[in-house]
Structures are given as structure tokens and as C-alpha cells.
Amino acid sequence: MSSALSRQDASRGVLFTFIAFVIWGLFPLYWKPLHHIPALQILCHRIVWSAVFVAGILTVRHNWAWLGEAVRQPQKLAIFGLSSLMLSLNWLIYIWAVNAGHVVEASLGYFINPLFNVLLGRLFLAEKLTPIQRTAVALAAAGVAWITWCTGALPLIALSLAATFGLYGLLRKKAPLASLEGLALETFLMAPLALLALGWFAWQGQGAFLHEAISSDVLLVGAGVVTAIPLLLFAAGARRLKLATVGLIQYIGPTIQLALGVLLFGEPFDSAKLAGFSLIWLALLLYSAAGLWQMRAQKRAAAA
């Protein structure tokens, strides 16, 4: 009976995680209709409405007790201040990239992010790299170098997205908090600045909210919902799954983004980019295979 329940729980975990990454992969479809609004304004609305949405969830759940404890810990607040800055920068770069026609390069950032995390773990957490991990990082670096050489410029959007999201994850490891509470604290910390910025835009006559089509207003308000829902689904799924399984599912998001960029938005994807991406995909294949092998080895050791 417990084995059946465990399999059912794992199946739900796969479903929740899969849906979360599909939603993240489809994000370009959400931001593209707002391309006429400056990315910074979209970001500010995303922060504010995310804060409103998670505050509503916390109220319904009667789950505010943790906040008093959090604000009494200056070190934790400082770390979350930095993590919220990294998250906001990541959101800003991504929104700008999508609306400026760089969906393909944005997808590259999320393909290389897992390997960037491995590198951050080595640099900041003194985690040792296995030979396979070193090979994977080297292959990914070669792929980025090849794209740089062929295009004549570093893929700065991809590297910035990988760096900001990687640093965000590193900071969250230093001050762990559950997904909903973490998102709440991060948006609560940034919301006052976002509100001030939106007030400034409105005072300058540049505010888009209530001055564009109603569809744009709905999308701006809905940004809070589409931000929180996949995070909550991911948190619910990740709790039920092995990290190696989550690691495999996470590639669904950038794969969908890449397909949208090439097939729907008509962004260029020539043989040179294909060669660079192929090196990175090979790196991810090695990285994922190593994770699965380690998970199976641990299972065999536990059964022995």
C-alpha cells in the first residue's frame, strides 16, 4: 500500500513539475503582447501584483507568522534583499530579451544555467567537481565560445540570465525559506521600490497602466498570478521527486522557448548556432546521465 502511495506521490510530483516548466517555457507568449510597454514598467507591475497575489494566498492560509520571525533576522533580510535583486534583474533581462526578439538567446541562458550552478558550487561552496561534471562544464564553455566566435559577440543575454538566476539560487541556499514564503518576502522587499517607480512613470505621463488597451491592463495585473502559480507547482512537485528527476524535467522550459523563438517568432537559428547549442546539449546529457547514475548508485547502496 505504501509503495503504491509512493508511486502515486511521485507521479503527482512529475505532473506538477512538468506543468511548471511548461508554463515557464510558454512565458514568451505572455510577454510578447506587452512589447509596446517598457520592460522596466512590466517588471514593476510583475513585482507589485506578485506581492498582492501571494499576500492573498498567505491571508487565506492564515500563514503570516513566519514574517515576524524573518524581519527580526537582519542577516536573513540582507540575503533576501540580494536574492530579490538578482531575481528582479533576471526577470527584467528576460522580459526585455523576449520583447526585443531574443527568445533563442534567452533559452540558451536557461540551458546553461544548471552547469553554471555547478561552477558556482565549486567557487562558493567548495563543492568538488567530478570528472564528468568538469567535462560538461568544458563542453558548455566551448559551445558558448563557438557561438561568440561565429557571431562576433558574447551571448550576453544568455550569460546574464544564467548568472543572475544562478546567484539567486546560491543566495537562497544561504537563507532557505519555503517557496511561497520566499517569493512573498522577495516581492515584499522590492514592492515599495516598484510602486515608487510606477508612481514616477505615472507622474511623468509615461505610465502604461489604465492608458493602454484593457487587454494590456489585464496582462499586467495577471503577471502576479503567472509568476506565483508555476513556482507553487514546482515547489509541490520538487518535494515529491529526486533532484535528478527534477534536473531532467527542467530542460522542458528552455526547449519550448527555443521552439517558440525559431518556429513562431522566426528568429535566426543557423548552422553555427546549432553547433554551439549541440555542444551545450551534449554537456547537459553528460551532466544528467551522471546525476541518474549517482541516484541509482545511492539506491543500490541503500538496498544493500
Tab-separated table of N, CA and C in Angstrom, residues 119-222:
chain	number	residue	atom	x	y	z
A	119	LEU	N	29.335	25.303	-11.462
A	119	LEU	CA	30.516	26.155	-11.343
A	119	LEU	C	30.432	27.036	-10.096
A	120	LEU	N	29.272	27.584	-9.814
A	120	LEU	CA	29.093	28.399	-8.602
A	120	LEU	C	29.312	27.567	-7.348
A	121	GLY	N	28.840	26.323	-7.368
A	121	GLY	CA	29.054	25.445	-6.228
A	121	GLY	C	30.534	25.205	-5.976
A	122	ARG	N	31.298	25.095	-7.048
A	122	ARG	CA	32.746	24.907	-6.903
A	122	ARG	C	33.412	26.166	-6.368
A	123	LEU	N	32.972	27.332	-6.845
A	123	LEU	CA	33.628	28.586	-6.471
A	123	LEU	C	33.243	29.057	-5.073
A	124	PHE	N	31.971	28.900	-4.698
A	124	PHE	CA	31.482	29.500	-3.454
A	124	PHE	C	31.175	28.505	-2.347
A	125	LEU	N	30.935	27.251	-2.709
A	125	LEU	CA	30.568	26.261	-1.698
A	125	LEU	C	31.617	25.163	-1.564
A	126	ALA	N	32.732	25.325	-2.264
A	126	ALA	CA	33.848	24.363	-2.209
A	126	ALA	C	33.397	22.954	-2.578
A	127	GLU	N	32.396	22.857	-3.466
A	127	GLU	CA	31.949	21.543	-3.920
A	127	GLU	C	32.911	21.027	-4.986
A	128	LYS	N	33.312	19.788	-4.850
A	128	LYS	CA	34.245	19.204	-5.803
A	128	LYS	C	33.507	18.766	-7.064
A	129	LEU	N	34.133	19.007	-8.209
A	129	LEU	CA	33.549	18.598	-9.476
A	129	LEU	C	34.048	17.202	-9.834
A	130	THR	N	33.122	16.360	-10.243
A	130	THR	CA	33.511	15.043	-10.742
A	130	THR	C	34.113	15.214	-12.139
A	131	PRO	N	34.858	14.226	-12.621
A	131	PRO	CA	35.401	14.329	-13.986
A	131	PRO	C	34.324	14.585	-15.043
A	132	ILE	N	33.161	13.936	-14.879
A	132	ILE	CA	32.076	14.144	-15.849
A	132	ILE	C	31.562	15.576	-15.770
A	133	GLN	N	31.433	16.115	-14.549
A	133	GLN	CA	30.980	17.496	-14.412
A	133	GLN	C	31.983	18.469	-15.027
A	134	ARG	N	33.274	18.211	-14.825
A	134	ARG	CA	34.297	19.075	-15.432
A	134	ARG	C	34.214	19.025	-16.949
A	135	THR	N	33.988	17.828	-17.479
A	135	THR	CA	33.850	17.681	-18.936
A	135	THR	C	32.623	18.428	-19.433
A	136	ALA	N	31.512	18.329	-18.692
A	136	ALA	CA	30.276	19.001	-19.094
A	136	ALA	C	30.447	20.515	-19.095
A	137	VAL	N	31.091	21.045	-18.058
A	137	VAL	CA	31.327	22.492	-17.987
A	137	VAL	C	32.225	22.935	-19.136
A	138	ALA	N	33.251	22.144	-19.438
A	138	ALA	CA	34.162	22.484	-20.530
A	138	ALA	C	33.440	22.474	-21.877
A	139	LEU	N	32.568	21.482	-22.084
A	139	LEU	CA	31.799	21.429	-23.333
A	139	LEU	C	30.863	22.630	-23.465
A	140	ALA	N	30.200	22.995	-22.361
A	140	ALA	CA	29.306	24.158	-22.388
A	140	ALA	C	30.093	25.433	-22.694
A	141	ALA	N	31.277	25.565	-22.073
A	141	ALA	CA	32.122	26.729	-22.339
A	141	ALA	C	32.546	26.762	-23.807
A	142	ALA	N	32.836	25.583	-24.359
A	142	ALA	CA	33.211	25.516	-25.772
A	142	ALA	C	32.044	25.937	-26.664
A	143	GLY	N	30.828	25.517	-26.272
A	143	GLY	CA	29.653	25.918	-27.045
A	143	GLY	C	29.439	27.421	-27.033
A	144	VAL	N	29.580	28.032	-25.856
A	144	VAL	CA	29.443	29.491	-25.751
A	144	VAL	C	30.546	30.181	-26.547
A	145	ALA	N	31.780	29.652	-26.455
A	145	ALA	CA	32.897	30.243	-27.198
A	145	ALA	C	32.660	30.150	-28.704
A	146	TRP	N	32.122	29.030	-29.154
A	146	TRP	CA	31.848	28.863	-30.582
A	146	TRP	C	30.796	29.861	-31.063
A	147	ILE	N	29.715	30.014	-30.293
A	147	ILE	CA	28.677	30.985	-30.663
A	147	ILE	C	29.259	32.404	-30.679
A	148	THR	N	30.113	32.706	-29.698
A	148	THR	CA	30.754	34.028	-29.635
A	148	THR	C	31.619	34.261	-30.857
A	149	TRP	N	32.408	33.262	-31.232
A	149	TRP	CA	33.304	33.405	-32.382
A	149	TRP	C	32.514	33.580	-33.677
A	150	CYS	N	31.427	32.809	-33.816
A	150	CYS	CA	30.637	32.860	-35.057
A	150	CYS	C	29.840	34.150	-35.192
A	151	THR	N	29.335	34.651	-34.072
A	151	THR	CA	28.508	35.867	-34.125
A	151	THR	C	29.319	37.137	-33.907
A	152	GLY	N	30.531	36.988	-33.399
A	152	GLY	CA	31.379	38.154	-33.154
A	152	GLY	C	31.041	38.882	-31.867
A	153	ALA	N	30.219	38.284	-31.028
A	153	ALA	CA	29.859	38.930	-29.755
A	153	ALA	C	29.467	37.871	-28.742
A	154	LEU	N	29.789	38.149	-27.474
A	154	LEU	CA	29.370	37.246	-26.405
A	154	LEU	C	27.843	37.189	-26.322
A	155	PRO	N	27.283	36.023	-26.041
A	155	PRO	CA	25.823	35.946	-25.819
A	155	PRO	C	25.492	36.506	-24.432
A	156	LEU	N	25.546	37.827	-24.331
A	156	LEU	CA	25.431	38.473	-23.013
A	156	LEU	C	24.078	38.229	-22.359
A	157	ILE	N	23.019	38.157	-23.166
A	157	ILE	CA	21.691	37.907	-22.590
A	157	ILE	C	21.672	36.548	-21.912
A	158	ALA	N	22.164	35.533	-22.618
A	158	ALA	CA	22.180	34.181	-22.060
A	158	ALA	C	23.045	34.114	-20.804
A	159	LEU	N	24.234	34.698	-20.875
A	159	LEU	CA	25.142	34.648	-19.727
A	159	LEU	C	24.569	35.423	-18.537
A	160	SER	N	23.907	36.544	-18.815
A	160	SER	CA	23.311	37.346	-17.736
A	160	SER	C	22.163	36.604	-17.068
A	161	LEU	N	21.336	35.933	-17.870
A	161	LEU	CA	20.225	35.162	-17.302
A	161	LEU	C	20.741	34.002	-16.453
A	162	ALA	N	21.755	33.300	-16.971
A	162	ALA	CA	22.324	32.186	-16.210
A	162	ALA	C	22.974	32.675	-14.919
A	163	ALA	N	23.693	33.799	-15.006
A	163	ALA	CA	24.398	34.321	-13.834
A	163	ALA	C	23.432	34.814	-12.771
A	164	THR	N	22.432	35.602	-13.157
A	164	THR	CA	21.506	36.150	-12.165
A	164	THR	C	20.674	35.050	-11.518
A	165	PHE	N	20.221	34.075	-12.309
A	165	PHE	CA	19.411	33.008	-11.720
A	165	PHE	C	20.281	32.066	-10.895
A	166	GLY	N	21.507	31.851	-11.334
A	166	GLY	CA	22.416	31.021	-10.555
A	166	GLY	C	22.765	31.652	-9.222
A	167	LEU	N	23.061	32.940	-9.228
A	167	LEU	CA	23.365	33.653	-7.985
A	167	LEU	C	22.133	33.716	-7.082
A	168	TYR	N	20.967	33.852	-7.688
A	168	TYR	CA	19.719	33.836	-6.913
A	168	TYR	C	19.587	32.512	-6.155
A	169	GLY	N	19.810	31.398	-6.858
A	169	GLY	CA	19.724	30.097	-6.211
A	169	GLY	C	20.757	29.924	-5.114
A	170	LEU	N	21.962	30.444	-5.359
A	170	LEU	CA	23.031	30.359	-4.354
A	170	LEU	C	22.652	31.126	-3.093
A	171	LEU	N	22.106	32.320	-3.258
A	171	LEU	CA	21.693	33.124	-2.108
A	171	LEU	C	20.552	32.463	-1.347
A	172	ARG	N	19.624	31.836	-2.068
A	172	ARG	CA	18.506	31.164	-1.403
A	172	ARG	C	18.980	29.970	-0.581
A	173	LYS	N	20.108	29.361	-0.986
A	173	LYS	CA	20.669	28.272	-0.190
A	173	LYS	C	21.208	28.798	1.138
A	174	LYS	N	21.659	30.055	1.135
A	174	LYS	CA	22.211	30.642	2.349
A	174	LYS	C	21.117	30.998	3.352
A	175	ALA	N	19.923	31.266	2.871
A	175	ALA	CA	18.807	31.620	3.764
A	175	ALA	C	17.552	30.914	3.265
A	176	PRO	N	17.454	29.613	3.521
A	176	PRO	CA	16.333	28.845	2.981
A	176	PRO	C	14.993	29.277	3.553
A	177	LEU	N	13.991	29.282	2.692
A	177	LEU	CA	12.620	29.584	3.082
A	177	LEU	C	11.731	28.882	2.075
A	178	ALA	N	10.580	28.414	2.496
A	178	ALA	CA	9.669	27.714	1.596
A	178	ALA	C	9.321	28.594	0.400
A	179	SER	N	8.899	27.952	-0.690
A	179	SER	CA	8.713	28.658	-1.964
A	179	SER	C	7.769	29.853	-1.847
A	180	LEU	N	6.573	29.644	-1.280
A	180	LEU	CA	5.591	30.727	-1.179
A	180	LEU	C	6.110	31.840	-0.279
A	181	GLU	N	6.612	31.467	0.892
A	181	GLU	CA	7.114	32.477	1.826
A	181	GLU	C	8.322	33.211	1.253
A	182	GLY	N	9.186	32.469	0.551
A	182	GLY	CA	10.354	33.100	-0.060
A	182	GLY	C	9.962	34.114	-1.123
A	183	LEU	N	9.035	33.723	-1.999
A	183	LEU	CA	8.559	34.652	-3.026
A	183	LEU	C	7.879	35.850	-2.378
A	184	ALA	N	7.116	35.607	-1.324
A	184	ALA	CA	6.442	36.702	-0.627
A	184	ALA	C	7.452	37.703	-0.079
A	185	LEU	N	8.466	37.204	0.635
A	185	LEU	CA	9.456	38.108	1.222
A	185	LEU	C	10.201	38.876	0.150
A	186	GLU	N	10.571	38.197	-0.930
A	186	GLU	CA	11.302	38.869	-2.011
A	186	GLU	C	10.459	39.963	-2.662
A	187	THR	N	9.199	39.655	-2.948
A	187	THR	CA	8.352	40.674	-3.580
A	187	THR	C	7.987	41.780	-2.599
A	188	PHE	N	7.818	41.454	-1.314
A	188	PHE	CA	7.531	42.492	-0.320
A	188	PHE	C	8.712	43.467	-0.202
A	189	LEU	N	9.929	42.937	-0.309
A	189	LEU	CA	11.108	43.802	-0.207
A	189	LEU	C	11.239	44.723	-1.420
A	190	MET	N	10.863	44.227	-2.598
A	190	MET	CA	11.023	45.011	-3.829
A	190	MET	C	9.796	45.852	-4.157
A	191	ALA	N	8.629	45.490	-3.606
A	191	ALA	CA	7.381	46.169	-3.965
A	191	ALA	C	7.401	47.680	-3.701
A	192	PRO	N	7.940	48.158	-2.555
A	192	PRO	CA	7.965	49.614	-2.355
A	192	PRO	C	8.728	50.353	-3.446
A	193	LEU	N	9.868	49.801	-3.872
A	193	LEU	CA	10.636	50.424	-4.953
A	193	LEU	C	9.854	50.370	-6.260
A	194	ALA	N	9.191	49.243	-6.505
A	194	ALA	CA	8.404	49.105	-7.732
A	194	ALA	C	7.244	50.097	-7.754
A	195	LEU	N	6.587	50.263	-6.599
A	195	LEU	CA	5.476	51.223	-6.521
A	195	LEU	C	5.963	52.650	-6.740
A	196	LEU	N	7.117	52.983	-6.155
A	196	LEU	CA	7.685	54.310	-6.371
A	196	LEU	C	7.990	54.540	-7.841
A	197	ALA	N	8.554	53.540	-8.495
A	197	ALA	CA	8.878	53.665	-9.917
A	197	ALA	C	7.612	53.843	-10.746
A	198	LEU	N	6.572	53.056	-10.439
A	198	LEU	CA	5.320	53.190	-11.184
A	198	LEU	C	4.691	54.565	-10.953
A	199	GLY	N	4.793	55.072	-9.713
A	199	GLY	CA	4.307	56.418	-9.430
A	199	GLY	C	5.066	57.465	-10.223
A	200	TRP	N	6.367	57.279	-10.338
A	200	TRP	CA	7.197	58.225	-11.116
A	200	TRP	C	6.798	58.194	-12.586
A	201	PHE	N	6.623	56.984	-13.141
A	201	PHE	CA	6.217	56.882	-14.552
A	201	PHE	C	4.871	57.569	-14.777
A	202	ALA	N	3.936	57.356	-13.843
A	202	ALA	CA	2.616	57.977	-13.977
A	202	ALA	C	2.718	59.490	-13.892
A	203	TRP	N	3.534	60.007	-12.965
A	203	TRP	CA	3.694	61.452	-12.790
A	203	TRP	C	4.318	62.090	-14.031
A	204	GLN	N	5.205	61.328	-14.677
A	204	GLN	CA	5.854	61.829	-15.893
A	204	GLN	C	4.989	61.644	-17.145
A	205	GLY	N	3.815	61.061	-16.954
A	205	GLY	CA	2.934	60.828	-18.089
A	205	GLY	C	3.351	59.666	-18.963
A	206	GLN	N	4.196	58.766	-18.404
A	206	GLN	CA	4.698	57.628	-19.177
A	206	GLN	C	4.091	56.303	-18.718
A	207	GLY	N	3.236	56.364	-17.719
A	207	GLY	CA	2.654	55.131	-17.188
A	207	GLY	C	1.723	54.483	-18.196
A	208	ALA	N	1.885	53.164	-18.377
A	208	ALA	CA	1.075	52.438	-19.349
A	208	ALA	C	-0.239	51.950	-18.747
A	209	PHE	N	-0.246	51.673	-17.449
A	209	PHE	CA	-1.427	51.091	-16.815
A	209	PHE	C	-2.612	52.052	-16.867
A	210	LEU	N	-3.749	51.541	-17.316
A	210	LEU	CA	-5.005	52.295	-17.493
A	210	LEU	C	-4.926	53.314	-18.621
A	211	HIS	N	-3.828	53.283	-19.392
A	211	HIS	CA	-3.695	54.182	-20.545
A	211	HIS	C	-3.500	53.404	-21.841
A	212	GLU	N	-3.574	52.093	-21.748
A	212	GLU	CA	-3.451	51.242	-22.926
A	212	GLU	C	-4.755	50.458	-23.083
A	213	ALA	N	-4.739	49.493	-23.990
A	213	ALA	CA	-5.901	48.629	-24.168
A	213	ALA	C	-6.150	47.839	-22.881
A	214	ILE	N	-7.413	47.505	-22.641
A	214	ILE	CA	-7.751	46.781	-21.421
A	214	ILE	C	-7.036	45.433	-21.360
A	215	SER	N	-6.746	44.852	-22.534
A	215	SER	CA	-6.027	43.578	-22.558
A	215	SER	C	-4.637	43.729	-21.949
A	216	SER	N	-3.997	44.865	-22.186
A	216	SER	CA	-2.675	45.115	-21.603
A	216	SER	C	-2.769	45.239	-20.084
A	217	ASP	N	-3.817	45.943	-19.608
A	217	ASP	CA	-4.001	46.077	-18.152
A	217	ASP	C	-4.221	44.710	-17.504
A	218	VAL	N	-5.020	43.872	-18.163
A	218	VAL	CA	-5.290	42.535	-17.618
A	218	VAL	C	-4.003	41.721	-17.553
A	219	LEU	N	-3.179	41.806	-18.599
A	219	LEU	CA	-1.913	41.063	-18.619
A	219	LEU	C	-0.959	41.570	-17.541
A	220	LEU	N	-0.937	42.876	-17.320
A	220	LEU	CA	-0.057	43.422	-16.286
A	220	LEU	C	-0.485	42.946	-14.895
A	221	VAL	N	-1.781	42.986	-14.632
A	221	VAL	CA	-2.276	42.520	-13.335
A	221	VAL	C	-2.065	41.009	-13.197
A	222	GLY	N	-2.311	40.294	-14.285
A	222	GLY	CA	-2.168	38.839	-14.260
A	222	GLY	C	-0.740	38.361	-14.118
